[in-house]
Amino acid sequence: MQLSGKRALVIGGGGAGIGRAVTNLFGAEGAAVVIADLDPARAAEAADQVRASGGTAYPVSGDVRSLADLEAMVTAAVESLGGLDILVTVVGGQVAFVPAVKLHEMADEDWDTIYEVNLRYVARAVRTALRVFLEQGTGGSIVSVGSVTGFMAAPEQAAYGVMKAGILSLARTVAAEYAANGIRMNVAAAGAIATAVNTAPTDEWVDEIPLGRYGRSEEVAAAVVHLASDASAYTTGQQLVLDGGVSVRGPFG
Ligand SMILES: NC(=O)c1ccc[n+]([C@@H]2O[C@H](COP(=O)([O-])OP(=O)(O)OC[C@H]3O[C@@H](n4cnc5c(N)ncnc54)[C@H](O)[C@@H]3O)[C@@H](O)[C@H]2O)c1
């Protein structure tokens, strides 16, 4: 098992899509997990699901827009698990939070919302986890679920793309600043994944994907497990792209 004996906090792990796939796979790979989510019922259901498969999981509810809640999530993880080895940030998106519109139509408060739920909380969670990792002196691994919008154009999702680009920048700096402490940070950058926010893939969109289909949450989860685990011990400050080949497709096909 790739995460045997590891203690992990998954923020947004109650989700129906990628978050739930991550927590299920973390449980199956031997990690003990604290599952944090805005929706307490989702967090509890996700923890029950991990336990039903023989894993160890504890739910905690909180809002990533609140610094106090974020710090409480990390504290809950340290107290429930006896320490922390892995932080995963899953919460994010644009259309789930504000309307998708062109940049000139975007309301200022919507831009702030996208900042709060995609980048500000990640930076805060990372800072808080870093303090724990440094105090423990046992290293740590941070994985953020990112997006191809972080390095490609993001029509009608400008703010989202900017924030996902910011996460990659953060990972690079964490890599440089904390490598000597055995702390790594990487990004699993997803393309079109079949989830609640991407329920109805159109033929037109699928035609743009070289591998000819939307990705699965489980495929993103597998990348998160790899980046969180010691199997990727020599990788830091990087992104692993899961996009069916979209980002490497050139004008000739
Ligand atoms: N679905 C896609 O096609 C796709 C593509 C690229 C990247 N992503 C990224 O994957 C991640 C997960 O997306 P998903 O659509 O699979 O969602 P998901 O099903 O994993 O759900 C995310 C969870 O976040 C929780 N959440 C929302 N706001 C919160 C808050 N303020 N505080 C705490 N928890 C909160 C929700 O309750 C939900 O349980 C996001 O970062 C998204 O940007 C998704």
CSV table of C-alpha atoms and ligand atoms in Angstrom, one decimal:
chain,number,residue,atom,x,y,z
A,1,MET,CA,0.0,0.0,0.0
A,2,GLN,CA,1.4,3.3,-1.1
A,3,LEU,CA,0.4,5.4,1.9
A,4,SER,CA,0.7,2.8,4.7
A,5,GLY,CA,1.2,4.5,8.1
A,6,LYS,CA,0.7,8.0,6.7
A,7,ARG,CA,-1.5,10.6,8.3
A,8,ALA,CA,-3.4,12.9,6.0
A,9,LEU,CA,-5.7,15.9,6.0
A,10,VAL,CA,-7.9,16.1,2.9
A,11,ILE,CA,-9.6,19.5,2.6
A,12,GLY,CA,-12.7,19.2,0.5
A,13,GLY,CA,-12.6,15.4,0.8
A,14,GLY,CA,-16.4,15.1,1.3
A,15,GLY,CA,-17.0,16.0,-2.4
A,16,ALA,CA,-19.0,13.9,-4.7
A,17,GLY,CA,-16.3,14.0,-7.4
A,18,ILE,CA,-12.5,14.2,-7.0
A,19,GLY,CA,-12.6,14.8,-3.2
A,20,ARG,CA,-14.4,11.5,-2.5
A,21,ALA,CA,-12.2,9.6,-4.9
A,22,VAL,CA,-9.2,10.9,-3.1
A,23,THR,CA,-10.4,10.0,0.3
A,24,ASN,CA,-11.5,6.5,-0.8
A,25,LEU,CA,-8.1,5.8,-2.4
A,26,PHE,CA,-6.2,7.2,0.6
A,27,GLY,CA,-8.1,4.8,2.8
A,28,ALA,CA,-7.5,1.9,0.5
A,29,GLU,CA,-3.8,2.8,0.3
A,30,GLY,CA,-3.4,2.6,4.1
A,31,ALA,CA,-3.5,6.3,5.1
A,32,ALA,CA,-5.4,7.5,8.2
A,33,VAL,CA,-7.4,10.5,7.0
A,34,VAL,CA,-9.2,13.5,8.4
A,35,ILE,CA,-11.8,14.6,5.9
A,36,ALA,CA,-12.6,18.3,6.1
A,37,ASP,CA,-15.6,19.7,4.3
A,38,LEU,CA,-18.1,22.6,4.5
A,39,ASP,CA,-20.9,20.1,4.5
A,40,PRO,CA,-20.7,18.1,7.7
A,41,ALA,CA,-23.0,15.4,6.3
A,42,ARG,CA,-20.7,14.9,3.3
A,43,ALA,CA,-17.6,14.7,5.5
A,44,ALA,CA,-19.3,12.2,7.7
A,45,GLU,CA,-20.5,10.1,4.8
A,46,ALA,CA,-17.0,10.1,3.2
A,47,ALA,CA,-15.4,9.0,6.5
A,48,ASP,CA,-18.1,6.2,6.9
A,49,GLN,CA,-17.2,5.1,3.4
A,50,VAL,CA,-13.5,4.8,4.2
A,51,ARG,CA,-14.2,3.0,7.4
A,52,ALA,CA,-16.6,0.6,5.7
A,53,SER,CA,-13.7,-0.5,3.5
A,54,GLY,CA,-11.5,-1.1,6.6
A,55,GLY,CA,-9.7,2.3,6.6
A,56,THR,CA,-9.3,4.9,9.3
A,57,ALA,CA,-11.1,8.3,8.8
A,58,TYR,CA,-12.5,11.1,10.9
A,59,PRO,CA,-14.8,13.9,9.6
A,60,VAL,CA,-14.4,17.6,10.5
A,61,SER,CA,-16.6,20.4,9.2
A,62,GLY,CA,-15.3,23.9,8.4
A,63,ASP,CA,-15.3,26.7,5.8
A,64,VAL,CA,-12.1,27.2,4.0
A,65,ARG,CA,-12.9,30.9,3.7
A,66,SER,CA,-12.3,31.2,7.5
A,67,LEU,CA,-8.7,31.2,8.8
A,68,ALA,CA,-9.9,30.0,12.2
A,69,ASP,CA,-11.7,27.0,10.5
A,70,LEU,CA,-8.7,26.1,8.5
A,71,GLU,CA,-6.4,26.1,11.5
A,72,ALA,CA,-9.0,24.0,13.4
A,73,MET,CA,-9.0,21.5,10.5
A,74,VAL,CA,-5.2,21.1,10.9
A,75,THR,CA,-5.4,20.9,14.6
A,76,ALA,CA,-8.2,18.3,14.4
A,77,ALA,CA,-6.0,16.2,12.0
A,78,VAL,CA,-3.0,16.4,14.3
A,79,GLU,CA,-5.1,15.5,17.4
A,80,SER,CA,-7.1,12.7,15.8
A,81,LEU,CA,-4.1,11.2,13.9
A,82,GLY,CA,-1.3,11.9,16.4
A,83,GLY,CA,0.5,14.1,13.8
A,84,LEU,CA,0.4,15.0,10.1
A,85,ASP,CA,2.4,13.7,7.1
A,86,ILE,CA,0.2,14.8,4.1
A,87,LEU,CA,-2.0,17.8,3.3
A,88,VAL,CA,-4.3,17.6,0.3
A,89,THR,CA,-6.3,20.6,-0.9
A,90,VAL,CA,-9.3,19.7,-3.1
A,91,VAL,CA,-11.8,22.6,-2.7
A,92,GLY,CA,-11.9,24.8,-5.8
A,93,GLY,CA,-13.6,25.7,-9.0
A,94,GLN,CA,-15.4,28.6,-10.6
A,95,VAL,CA,-18.8,27.6,-11.9
A,96,ALA,CA,-19.7,25.9,-8.6
A,97,PHE,CA,-19.2,29.3,-6.8
A,98,VAL,CA,-19.9,32.2,-9.3
A,99,PRO,CA,-21.2,32.5,-12.8
A,100,ALA,CA,-18.9,31.8,-15.7
A,101,VAL,CA,-18.6,35.1,-17.6
A,102,LYS,CA,-16.1,36.9,-19.7
A,103,LEU,CA,-13.5,38.9,-17.8
A,104,HIS,CA,-15.1,42.4,-18.4
A,105,GLU,CA,-18.4,41.1,-17.1
A,106,MET,CA,-17.1,39.7,-13.9
A,107,ALA,CA,-18.2,41.3,-10.6
A,108,ASP,CA,-15.4,42.4,-8.3
A,109,GLU,CA,-16.9,40.4,-5.4
A,110,ASP,CA,-17.0,37.3,-7.5
A,111,TRP,CA,-13.3,37.6,-8.2
A,112,ASP,CA,-12.7,37.8,-4.5
A,113,THR,CA,-14.8,34.7,-3.9
A,114,ILE,CA,-12.8,32.7,-6.5
A,115,TYR,CA,-9.6,33.9,-4.7
A,116,GLU,CA,-10.9,32.8,-1.3
A,117,VAL,CA,-12.0,29.3,-2.3
A,118,ASN,CA,-9.1,28.5,-4.7
A,119,LEU,CA,-5.9,30.2,-3.6
A,120,ARG,CA,-6.1,32.2,-0.3
A,121,TYR,CA,-7.2,29.1,1.6
A,122,VAL,CA,-4.5,26.9,0.0
A,123,ALA,CA,-1.8,29.3,1.0
A,124,ARG,CA,-3.2,29.5,4.5
A,125,ALA,CA,-3.6,25.7,4.8
A,126,VAL,CA,0.0,25.2,3.5
A,127,ARG,CA,1.4,27.7,5.9
A,128,THR,CA,-0.4,26.1,8.8
A,129,ALA,CA,0.7,22.6,7.8
A,130,LEU,CA,4.3,23.7,7.2
A,131,ARG,CA,4.4,24.9,10.9
A,132,VAL,CA,3.3,21.4,12.0
A,133,PHE,CA,5.7,19.6,9.6
A,134,LEU,CA,8.6,21.8,10.8
A,135,GLU,CA,7.8,21.2,14.5
A,136,GLN,CA,7.5,17.4,13.9
A,137,GLY,CA,10.8,17.4,12.0
A,138,THR,CA,9.6,14.5,9.9
A,139,GLY,CA,9.1,16.2,6.6
A,140,GLY,CA,5.7,16.3,4.8
A,141,SER,CA,4.0,16.1,1.4
A,142,ILE,CA,1.5,18.6,0.1
A,143,VAL,CA,-0.7,18.0,-2.9
A,144,SER,CA,-3.1,20.5,-4.4
A,145,VAL,CA,-5.7,19.7,-7.0
A,146,GLY,CA,-5.0,22.1,-9.8
A,147,SER,CA,-6.3,22.6,-13.3
A,148,VAL,CA,-5.1,23.0,-16.8
A,149,THR,CA,-6.6,26.5,-16.6
A,150,GLY,CA,-3.5,27.3,-14.4
A,151,PHE,CA,-1.3,27.2,-17.5
A,152,MET,CA,-3.7,27.5,-20.5
A,153,ALA,CA,-6.3,30.2,-21.4
A,154,ALA,CA,-9.4,30.0,-19.2
A,155,PRO,CA,-12.3,31.5,-21.2
A,156,GLU,CA,-15.1,32.7,-18.9
A,157,GLN,CA,-13.0,31.4,-15.9
A,158,ALA,CA,-10.2,34.0,-15.8
A,159,ALA,CA,-10.1,34.2,-12.0
A,160,TYR,CA,-10.1,30.5,-11.7
A,161,GLY,CA,-7.1,30.2,-14.0
A,162,VAL,CA,-5.2,32.9,-12.2
A,163,MET,CA,-5.7,31.2,-8.8
A,164,LYS,CA,-4.7,27.7,-10.2
A,165,ALA,CA,-1.6,29.4,-11.6
A,166,GLY,CA,-1.0,30.8,-8.2
A,167,ILE,CA,-1.1,27.3,-6.6
A,168,LEU,CA,1.6,26.1,-8.9
A,169,SER,CA,3.8,29.2,-8.0
A,170,LEU,CA,3.2,28.3,-4.4
A,171,ALA,CA,4.3,24.8,-4.9
A,172,ARG,CA,7.5,26.0,-6.6
A,173,THR,CA,8.3,28.2,-3.7
A,174,VAL,CA,7.5,25.6,-1.1
A,175,ALA,CA,9.8,23.2,-3.0
A,176,ALA,CA,12.7,25.7,-2.9
A,177,GLU,CA,12.2,26.8,0.7
A,178,TYR,CA,11.5,23.5,2.4
A,179,ALA,CA,13.3,20.8,0.4
A,180,ALA,CA,16.0,20.7,3.1
A,181,ASN,CA,13.3,20.0,5.6
A,182,GLY,CA,12.0,17.0,3.7
A,183,ILE,CA,8.8,18.9,2.7
A,184,ARG,CA,7.5,18.6,-0.8
A,185,MET,CA,4.6,20.3,-2.6
A,186,ASN,CA,3.2,19.3,-6.0
A,187,VAL,CA,0.0,19.9,-8.1
A,188,ALA,CA,-2.3,17.4,-9.8
A,189,ALA,CA,-3.6,19.5,-12.7
A,190,ALA,CA,-6.8,18.2,-14.1
A,191,GLY,CA,-8.4,18.8,-17.4
A,192,ALA,CA,-12.0,17.8,-18.1
A,193,ILE,CA,-13.1,15.3,-15.4
A,194,ALA,CA,-16.6,13.8,-15.4
A,195,THR,CA,-18.0,15.2,-12.1
A,196,ALA,CA,-21.1,17.1,-10.9
A,197,VAL,CA,-19.8,20.3,-12.4
A,198,ASN,CA,-19.0,18.6,-15.7
A,199,THR,CA,-21.9,16.2,-16.0
A,200,ALA,CA,-22.8,16.4,-19.7
A,201,PRO,CA,-19.7,16.1,-21.9
A,202,THR,CA,-20.7,17.3,-25.4
A,203,ASP,CA,-19.3,15.5,-28.4
A,204,GLU,CA,-17.8,18.8,-29.5
A,205,TRP,CA,-15.7,19.0,-26.3
A,206,VAL,CA,-14.8,15.4,-26.3
A,207,ASP,CA,-13.5,15.8,-29.9
A,208,GLU,CA,-11.0,18.2,-28.5
A,209,ILE,CA,-9.5,15.6,-26.2
A,210,PRO,CA,-6.9,13.4,-27.9
A,211,LEU,CA,-7.7,10.4,-25.6
A,212,GLY,CA,-11.4,10.8,-26.7
A,213,ARG,CA,-13.1,11.0,-23.3
A,214,TYR,CA,-13.4,12.9,-20.1
A,215,GLY,CA,-11.2,11.9,-17.2
A,216,ARG,CA,-12.4,10.0,-14.1
A,217,SER,CA,-12.1,11.3,-10.6
A,218,GLU,CA,-10.3,8.1,-9.7
A,219,GLU,CA,-7.6,8.9,-12.2
A,220,VAL,CA,-7.0,12.2,-10.5
A,221,ALA,CA,-7.0,10.5,-7.1
A,222,ALA,CA,-4.4,8.0,-8.3
A,223,ALA,CA,-2.1,11.0,-9.2
A,224,VAL,CA,-2.8,12.6,-5.9
A,225,VAL,CA,-1.8,9.4,-4.1
A,226,HIS,CA,1.4,9.1,-6.2
A,227,LEU,CA,2.4,12.7,-5.5
A,228,ALA,CA,1.6,12.4,-1.8
A,229,SER,CA,3.5,9.1,-1.4
A,230,ASP,CA,7.2,8.4,-1.1
A,231,ALA,CA,7.0,6.9,-4.6
A,232,SER,CA,7.4,10.5,-5.8
A,233,ALA,CA,10.1,11.4,-3.2
A,234,TYR,CA,12.3,13.0,-5.8
A,235,THR,CA,9.5,15.2,-7.2
A,236,THR,CA,8.7,18.7,-5.8
A,237,GLY,CA,7.4,22.0,-7.1
A,238,GLN,CA,5.9,20.2,-10.1
A,239,GLN,CA,2.5,19.5,-11.7
A,240,LEU,CA,1.3,16.2,-13.0
A,241,VAL,CA,-1.2,17.0,-15.8
A,242,LEU,CA,-4.3,14.8,-16.2
A,243,ASP,CA,-6.0,16.2,-19.3
A,244,GLY,CA,-6.2,13.4,-21.9
A,245,GLY,CA,-3.6,15.2,-24.0
A,246,VAL,CA,-5.4,18.5,-24.4
A,247,SER,CA,-2.5,20.7,-23.4
A,248,VAL,CA,-0.1,19.1,-25.8
A,249,ARG,CA,-2.3,19.2,-28.9
A,250,GLY,CA,-1.0,21.5,-31.5
A,251,PRO,CA,-2.5,23.0,-34.6
A,252,PHE,CA,-1.9,19.8,-36.6
A,253,GLY,CA,-4.0,17.6,-34.4
B,1,LIG,N1,-14.5,18.6,-12.2
B,1,LIG,C1,-13.6,19.0,-13.1
B,1,LIG,O1,-13.7,18.8,-14.3
B,1,LIG,C2,-12.3,19.6,-12.6
B,1,LIG,C3,-11.3,19.9,-13.6
B,1,LIG,C4,-10.1,20.5,-13.2
B,1,LIG,C5,-9.9,20.7,-11.8
B,1,LIG,N2,-10.9,20.4,-10.9
B,1,LIG,C6,-10.6,20.7,-9.5
B,1,LIG,O2,-10.9,19.6,-8.7
B,1,LIG,C7,-11.2,20.0,-7.4
B,1,LIG,C8,-12.5,19.3,-7.0
B,1,LIG,O3,-13.5,19.5,-7.9
B,1,LIG,P1,-14.8,18.6,-7.9
B,1,LIG,O4,-15.7,19.3,-8.9
B,1,LIG,O5,-14.5,17.2,-8.2
B,1,LIG,O6,-15.4,18.8,-6.5
B,1,LIG,P2,-15.7,17.7,-5.3
B,1,LIG,O7,-16.8,16.8,-5.7
B,1,LIG,O8,-14.3,17.1,-5.0
B,1,LIG,O9,-16.2,18.6,-4.2
B,1,LIG,C9,-15.4,19.6,-3.5
B,1,LIG,C10,-15.9,19.7,-2.0
B,1,LIG,O10,-15.5,21.0,-1.6
B,1,LIG,C11,-16.4,21.3,-0.6
B,1,LIG,N3,-16.4,22.8,-0.4
B,1,LIG,C12,-16.9,23.8,-1.2
B,1,LIG,N4,-16.8,25.0,-0.6
B,1,LIG,C13,-16.2,24.8,0.5
B,1,LIG,C14,-15.7,25.6,1.6
B,1,LIG,N5,-15.9,27.0,1.5
B,1,LIG,N6,-15.1,25.1,2.7
B,1,LIG,C15,-14.9,23.8,2.8
B,1,LIG,N7,-15.3,22.9,1.8
B,1,LIG,C16,-15.9,23.4,0.7
B,1,LIG,C17,-17.7,20.9,-1.1
B,1,LIG,O11,-18.7,20.7,-0.1
B,1,LIG,C18,-17.4,19.6,-1.8
B,1,LIG,O12,-17.6,18.5,-0.9
B,1,LIG,C19,-11.3,21.5,-7.5
B,1,LIG,O13,-10.1,22.1,-7.0
B,1,LIG,C20,-11.4,21.8,-9.0
B,1,LIG,O14,-10.9,23.1,-9.3
B,1,LIG,C21,-12.0,19.9,-11.3
